PDB file of C-alpha atoms in Angstrom:
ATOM      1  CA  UNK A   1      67.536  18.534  40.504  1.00  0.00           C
ATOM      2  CA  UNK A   2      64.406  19.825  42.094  1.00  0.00           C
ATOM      3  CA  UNK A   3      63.550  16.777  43.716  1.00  0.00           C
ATOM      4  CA  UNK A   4      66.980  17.400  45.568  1.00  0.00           C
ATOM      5  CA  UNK A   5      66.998  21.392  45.989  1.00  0.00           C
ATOM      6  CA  UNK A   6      62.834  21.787  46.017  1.00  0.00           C
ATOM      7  CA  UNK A   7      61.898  25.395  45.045  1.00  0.00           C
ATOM      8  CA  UNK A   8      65.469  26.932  45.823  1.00  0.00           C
ATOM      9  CA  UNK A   9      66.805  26.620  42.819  1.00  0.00           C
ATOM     10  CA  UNK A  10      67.008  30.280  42.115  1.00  0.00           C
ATOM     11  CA  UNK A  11      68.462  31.050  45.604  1.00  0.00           C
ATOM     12  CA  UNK A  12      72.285  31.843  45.934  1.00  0.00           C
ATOM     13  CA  UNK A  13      74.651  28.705  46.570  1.00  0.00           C
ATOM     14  CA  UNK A  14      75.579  29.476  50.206  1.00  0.00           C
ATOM     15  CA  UNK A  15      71.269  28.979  50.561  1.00  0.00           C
ATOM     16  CA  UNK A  16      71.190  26.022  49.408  1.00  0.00           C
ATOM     17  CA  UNK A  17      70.144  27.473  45.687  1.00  0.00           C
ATOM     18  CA  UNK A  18      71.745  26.524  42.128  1.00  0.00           C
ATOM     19  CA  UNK A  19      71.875  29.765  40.475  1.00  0.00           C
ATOM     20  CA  UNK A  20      74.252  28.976  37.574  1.00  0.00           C
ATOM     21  CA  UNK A  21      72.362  26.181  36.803  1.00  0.00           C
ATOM     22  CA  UNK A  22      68.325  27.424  37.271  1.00  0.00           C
ATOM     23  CA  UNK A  23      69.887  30.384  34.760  1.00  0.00           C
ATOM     24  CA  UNK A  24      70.492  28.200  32.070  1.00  0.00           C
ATOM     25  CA  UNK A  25      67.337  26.308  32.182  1.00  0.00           C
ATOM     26  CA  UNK A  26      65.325  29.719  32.338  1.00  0.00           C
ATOM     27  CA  UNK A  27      67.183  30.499  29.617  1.00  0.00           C
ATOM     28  CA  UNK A  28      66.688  27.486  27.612  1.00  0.00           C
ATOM     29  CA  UNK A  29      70.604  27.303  27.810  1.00  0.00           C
ATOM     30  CA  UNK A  30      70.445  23.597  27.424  1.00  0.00           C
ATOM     31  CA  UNK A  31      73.775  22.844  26.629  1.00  0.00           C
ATOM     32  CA  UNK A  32      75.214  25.002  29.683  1.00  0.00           C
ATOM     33  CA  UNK A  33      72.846  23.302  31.713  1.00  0.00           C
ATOM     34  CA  UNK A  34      74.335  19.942  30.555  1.00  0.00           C
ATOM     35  CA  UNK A  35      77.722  21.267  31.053  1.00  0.00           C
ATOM     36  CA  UNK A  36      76.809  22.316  34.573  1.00  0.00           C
ATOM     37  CA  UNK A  37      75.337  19.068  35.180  1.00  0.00           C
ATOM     38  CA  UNK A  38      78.876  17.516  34.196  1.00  0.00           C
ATOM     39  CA  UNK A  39      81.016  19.860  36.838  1.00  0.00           C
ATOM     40  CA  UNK A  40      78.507  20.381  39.669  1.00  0.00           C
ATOM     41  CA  UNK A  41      80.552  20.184  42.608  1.00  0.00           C
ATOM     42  CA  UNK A  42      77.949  19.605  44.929  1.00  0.00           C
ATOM     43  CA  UNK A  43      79.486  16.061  46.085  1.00  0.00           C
ATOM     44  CA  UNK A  44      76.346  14.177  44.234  1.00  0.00           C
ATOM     45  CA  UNK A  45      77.895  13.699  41.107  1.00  0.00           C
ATOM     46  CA  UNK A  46      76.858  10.106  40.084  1.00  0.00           C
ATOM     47  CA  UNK A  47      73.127  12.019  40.017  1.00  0.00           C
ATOM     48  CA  UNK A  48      73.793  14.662  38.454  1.00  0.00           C
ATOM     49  CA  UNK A  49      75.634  12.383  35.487  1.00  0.00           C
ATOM     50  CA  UNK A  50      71.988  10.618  35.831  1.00  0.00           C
ATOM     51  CA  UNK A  51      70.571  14.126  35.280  1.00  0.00           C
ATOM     52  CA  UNK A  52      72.751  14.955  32.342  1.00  0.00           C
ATOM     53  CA  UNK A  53      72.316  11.444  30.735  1.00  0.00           C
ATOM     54  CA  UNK A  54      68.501  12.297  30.859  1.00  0.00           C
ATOM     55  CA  UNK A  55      69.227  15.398  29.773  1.00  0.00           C
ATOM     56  CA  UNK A  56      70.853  14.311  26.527  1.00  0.00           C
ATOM     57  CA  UNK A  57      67.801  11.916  25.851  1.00  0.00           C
ATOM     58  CA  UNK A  58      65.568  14.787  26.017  1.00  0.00           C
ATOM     59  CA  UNK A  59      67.783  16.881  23.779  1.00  0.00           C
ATOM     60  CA  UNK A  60      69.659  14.551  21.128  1.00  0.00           C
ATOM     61  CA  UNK A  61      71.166  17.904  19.404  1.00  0.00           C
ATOM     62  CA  UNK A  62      72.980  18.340  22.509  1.00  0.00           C
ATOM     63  CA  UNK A  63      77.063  18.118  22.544  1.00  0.00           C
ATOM     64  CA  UNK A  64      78.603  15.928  25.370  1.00  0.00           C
ATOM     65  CA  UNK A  65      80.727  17.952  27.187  1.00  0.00           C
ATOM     66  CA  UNK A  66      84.244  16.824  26.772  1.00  0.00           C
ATOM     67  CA  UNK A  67      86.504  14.994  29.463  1.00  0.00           C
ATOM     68  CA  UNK A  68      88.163  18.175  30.806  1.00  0.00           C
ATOM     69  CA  UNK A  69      85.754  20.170  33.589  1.00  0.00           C
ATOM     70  CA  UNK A  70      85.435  23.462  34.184  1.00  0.00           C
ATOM     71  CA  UNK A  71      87.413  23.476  37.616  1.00  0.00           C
ATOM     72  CA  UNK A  72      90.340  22.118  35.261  1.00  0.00           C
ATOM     73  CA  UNK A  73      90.318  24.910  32.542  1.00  0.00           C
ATOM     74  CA  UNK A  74      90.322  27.404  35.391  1.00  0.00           C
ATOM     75  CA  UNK A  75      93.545  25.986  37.177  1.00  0.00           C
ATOM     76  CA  UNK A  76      94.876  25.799  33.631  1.00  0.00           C
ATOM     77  CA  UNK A  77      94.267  29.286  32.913  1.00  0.00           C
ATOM     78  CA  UNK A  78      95.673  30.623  37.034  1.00  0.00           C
ATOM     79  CA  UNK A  79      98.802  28.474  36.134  1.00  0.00           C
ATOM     80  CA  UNK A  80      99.504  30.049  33.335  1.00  0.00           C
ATOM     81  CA  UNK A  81      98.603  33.549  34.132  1.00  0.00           C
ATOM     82  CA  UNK A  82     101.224  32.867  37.200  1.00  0.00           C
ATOM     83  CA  UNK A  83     103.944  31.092  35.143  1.00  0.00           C
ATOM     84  CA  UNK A  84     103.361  34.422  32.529  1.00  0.00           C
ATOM     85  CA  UNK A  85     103.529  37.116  35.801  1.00  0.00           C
ATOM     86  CA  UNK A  86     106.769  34.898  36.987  1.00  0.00           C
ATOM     87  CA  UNK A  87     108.551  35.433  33.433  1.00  0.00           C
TER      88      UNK A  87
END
């Protein structure tokens, strides 16, 4: 990830930073970090499932995220907020 985004990592997204992610890893948030890794919607995702595959070595304890990505839970959750408003 650094190699790709050098020291902005803790800049905003629209400068070129990572925020969610360089949160987690300050944190030690490993398994957010993986999950971020997973869904990171920067149009590089064959590295970043590198990344998370590393990742995983590094950390055995940590959970695979499951199939379903972020961007899909929120949709699910706007379609059924609407369907609920909509009666």
């Amino acid at each position: 990830m650094a190699t790709q985004y050098g020291p902005n990592l803790h800049l905003p997204s629209k400068e070129g930073g990572t925020p969610r992610f360089w949160e987690f890893v300050t944190r030690g948030e490993w398994q957010k970090a993986l999950e971020e890794f997973r869904d990171f919607g920067d149009g590089f995702q064959p590295r970043r499932d590198k990344e998370a595959n590393k990742l995983l070595e590094a950390f055995p304890y940590l959970k695979a995220p499951g199939k379903r990505s972020k961007r899909q839970e929120t949709m699910s959750v706007a379609i059924m907020a609407d369907s609920t408003i909509r009666g």
